[in-house]
mmCIF file of C-alpha atoms in Angstrom:
data_model
loop_
_atom_site.group_PDB
_atom_site.id
_atom_site.type_symbol
_atom_site.label_atom_id
_atom_site.label_comp_id
_atom_site.label_asym_id
_atom_site.label_seq_id
_atom_site.Cartn_x
_atom_site.Cartn_y
_atom_site.Cartn_z
ATOM 1 C CA MET B 1 201.283 -107.431 -123.551
ATOM 2 C CA GLU B 2 204.349 -108.809 -121.644
ATOM 3 C CA GLU B 3 206.223 -109.384 -125.047
ATOM 4 C CA LEU B 4 205.603 -105.933 -126.186
ATOM 5 C CA GLU B 5 206.653 -104.463 -122.931
ATOM 6 C CA GLU B 6 209.867 -106.329 -123.000
ATOM 7 C CA HIS B 7 210.548 -105.242 -126.542
ATOM 8 C CA ILE B 8 209.892 -101.631 -125.812
ATOM 9 C CA LYS B 9 212.033 -101.801 -122.671
ATOM 10 C CA GLN B 10 214.896 -103.145 -124.858
ATOM 11 C CA LEU B 11 214.448 -100.287 -127.301
ATOM 12 C CA GLU B 12 214.342 -97.760 -124.499
ATOM 13 C CA LYS B 13 217.525 -99.309 -123.054
ATOM 14 C CA SER B 14 219.200 -98.904 -126.357
ATOM 15 C CA HIS B 15 218.219 -95.242 -126.656
ATOM 16 C CA LEU B 16 220.035 -94.697 -123.429
ATOM 17 C CA SER B 17 223.118 -96.667 -124.456
ATOM 18 C CA TYR B 18 226.119 -94.559 -125.503
ATOM 19 C CA GLU B 19 226.947 -97.066 -128.171
ATOM 20 C CA ILE B 20 223.590 -96.286 -129.960
ATOM 21 C CA ARG B 21 223.483 -92.589 -129.021
ATOM 22 C CA SER B 22 227.037 -92.119 -130.457
ATOM 23 C CA SER B 23 226.135 -93.717 -133.689
ATOM 24 C CA PRO B 24 223.980 -91.459 -136.051
ATOM 25 C CA GLU B 25 223.180 -94.372 -138.130
ATOM 26 C CA GLN B 26 221.849 -96.622 -135.240
ATOM 27 C CA LEU B 27 220.159 -93.729 -133.482
ATOM 28 C CA SER B 28 218.371 -92.696 -136.596
ATOM 29 C CA GLY B 29 217.024 -96.257 -136.796
ATOM 30 C CA LEU B 30 215.350 -95.821 -133.393
ATOM 31 C CA LEU B 31 213.977 -92.155 -133.966
ATOM 32 C CA SER B 32 210.903 -91.234 -135.865
ATOM 33 C CA LYS B 33 211.583 -88.597 -138.565
ATOM 34 C CA ASP B 34 209.206 -86.356 -136.420
ATOM 35 C CA PHE B 35 210.962 -87.083 -133.107
ATOM 36 C CA PHE B 36 211.405 -84.243 -130.563
ATOM 37 C CA GLU B 37 212.608 -84.175 -126.950
ATOM 38 C CA PHE B 38 212.043 -81.952 -123.967
ATOM 39 C CA GLY B 39 215.431 -82.301 -122.306
ATOM 40 C CA SER B 40 216.152 -82.338 -118.652
ATOM 41 C CA SER B 41 218.177 -79.143 -119.534
ATOM 42 C CA GLY B 42 215.027 -77.338 -120.540
ATOM 43 C CA LYS B 43 215.977 -77.376 -124.150
ATOM 44 C CA VAL B 44 213.877 -78.798 -126.994
ATOM 45 C CA PHE B 45 215.627 -81.109 -129.435
ATOM 46 C CA TYR B 46 214.648 -82.620 -132.797
ATOM 47 C CA THR B 47 215.772 -85.566 -134.736
ATOM 48 C CA GLU B 48 218.412 -83.579 -136.804
ATOM 49 C CA ASP B 49 220.096 -82.453 -133.368
ATOM 50 C CA PHE B 50 220.978 -86.014 -132.484
ATOM 51 C CA ILE B 51 221.857 -87.632 -135.754
ATOM 52 C CA GLN B 52 225.359 -86.161 -136.047
ATOM 53 C CA PRO B 53 228.501 -87.402 -134.695
ATOM 54 C CA GLY B 54 229.802 -86.206 -131.201
ATOM 55 C CA VAL B 55 226.579 -84.861 -129.837
ATOM 56 C CA PHE B 56 226.486 -87.121 -126.701
ATOM 57 C CA GLU B 57 229.068 -87.688 -123.948
ATOM 58 C CA GLU B 58 229.691 -91.149 -122.493
ATOM 59 C CA VAL B 59 227.465 -91.359 -119.390
ATOM 60 C CA ASP B 60 226.501 -94.430 -117.291
ATOM 61 C CA LEU B 61 222.717 -94.384 -117.046
ATOM 62 C CA THR B 62 220.785 -97.141 -115.232
ATOM 63 C CA MET B 63 216.961 -97.430 -115.838
ATOM 64 C CA HIS B 64 214.555 -98.729 -113.207
ATOM 65 C CA ASP B 65 210.781 -98.563 -112.322
ATOM 66 C CA PHE B 66 209.952 -99.110 -115.985
ATOM 67 C CA SER B 67 206.209 -99.125 -116.966
ATOM 68 C CA ILE B 68 204.390 -99.243 -120.278
ATOM 69 C CA HIS B 69 200.918 -97.805 -120.939
ATOM 70 C CA ARG B 70 199.180 -98.580 -124.224
ATOM 71 C CA LEU B 71 197.791 -95.439 -125.753
ATOM 72 C CA SER B 72 196.438 -97.056 -128.967
ATOM 73 C CA THR B 73 197.305 -100.242 -130.984
ATOM 74 C CA GLN B 74 199.939 -98.051 -132.794
ATOM 75 C CA SER B 75 201.432 -96.202 -129.778
ATOM 76 C CA VAL B 76 202.560 -96.685 -126.112
ATOM 77 C CA LEU B 77 203.866 -94.295 -123.329
ATOM 78 C CA THR B 78 206.775 -95.443 -121.213
ATOM 79 C CA THR B 79 207.606 -94.115 -117.802
ATOM 80 C CA TYR B 80 210.710 -94.845 -115.711
ATOM 81 C CA ARG B 81 213.595 -93.470 -113.606
ATOM 82 C CA VAL B 82 217.228 -93.069 -114.660
ATOM 83 C CA PHE B 83 220.161 -92.763 -112.348
ATOM 84 C CA ASN B 84 223.194 -91.045 -113.719
ATOM 85 C CA SER B 85 226.212 -92.448 -112.044
ATOM 86 C CA GLN B 86 228.473 -89.469 -112.985
ATOM 87 C CA THR B 87 226.212 -86.758 -111.559
ATOM 88 C CA LYS B 88 224.641 -89.071 -108.890
ATOM 89 C CA ARG B 89 221.286 -87.647 -109.819
ATOM 90 C CA GLU B 90 218.091 -89.268 -110.848
ATOM 91 C CA SER B 91 215.590 -88.087 -113.425
ATOM 92 C CA LEU B 92 212.026 -89.140 -114.422
ATOM 93 C CA ARG B 93 211.628 -90.202 -118.046
ATOM 94 C CA SER B 94 208.786 -90.656 -120.390
ATOM 95 C CA SER B 95 208.603 -91.532 -124.084
ATOM 96 C CA VAL B 96 205.992 -92.147 -126.688
ATOM 97 C CA TRP B 97 206.861 -95.021 -129.137
ATOM 98 C CA THR B 98 204.786 -95.327 -132.332
ATOM 99 C CA PHE B 99 204.623 -98.240 -134.706
ATOM 100 C CA GLU B 100 205.543 -96.861 -138.089
ATOM 101 C CA GLU B 101 206.856 -98.397 -141.356
ATOM 102 C CA GLY B 102 206.781 -101.941 -139.727
ATOM 103 C CA ARG B 103 208.722 -101.076 -136.520
ATOM 104 C CA TRP B 104 208.621 -99.222 -133.274
ATOM 105 C CA GLN B 105 209.965 -95.666 -133.368
ATOM 106 C CA LEU B 106 210.688 -93.194 -130.676
ATOM 107 C CA TYR B 107 208.396 -90.223 -131.406
ATOM 108 C CA PHE B 108 208.725 -88.209 -128.148
ATOM 109 C CA HIS B 109 210.960 -88.205 -125.033
ATOM 110 C CA GLN B 110 211.185 -86.113 -121.846
ATOM 111 C CA GLY B 111 213.664 -85.975 -119.004
ATOM 112 C CA THR B 112 212.985 -84.139 -115.811
ATOM 113 C CA ASN B 113 215.506 -83.947 -113.204
ATOM 114 C CA ILE B 114 214.482 -84.814 -109.755
ATOM 115 C CA PRO B 115 215.642 -82.165 -107.259
ATOM 116 C CA LYS B 116 218.295 -83.042 -104.757
ATOM 117 C CA ALA B 117 216.748 -83.454 -101.278
#
């Protein structure tokens, strides 16, 4: 389980990376064709919304409190927190990763802003 957790954590970090997010080719290698996201903005996004140039701004995001929860032999849920150094805000994150076509792919992601105290 530790090996799977580290692998999924690295995939999750790459999903947050501007270098990956700004590359439609690299990002499409992470996302399932059926991917969707409930954004912290309240908007719903799909694969086609992300795999085009210029969608993402460069933002410094730091992941912490990462956990993995096995849902089945082919799927896992990740939960963690992200700190955005530009906005000085933290958000709760969750993702569902599925093992498809011989690799782990991001099927679902949700970001929920934590209200400022």
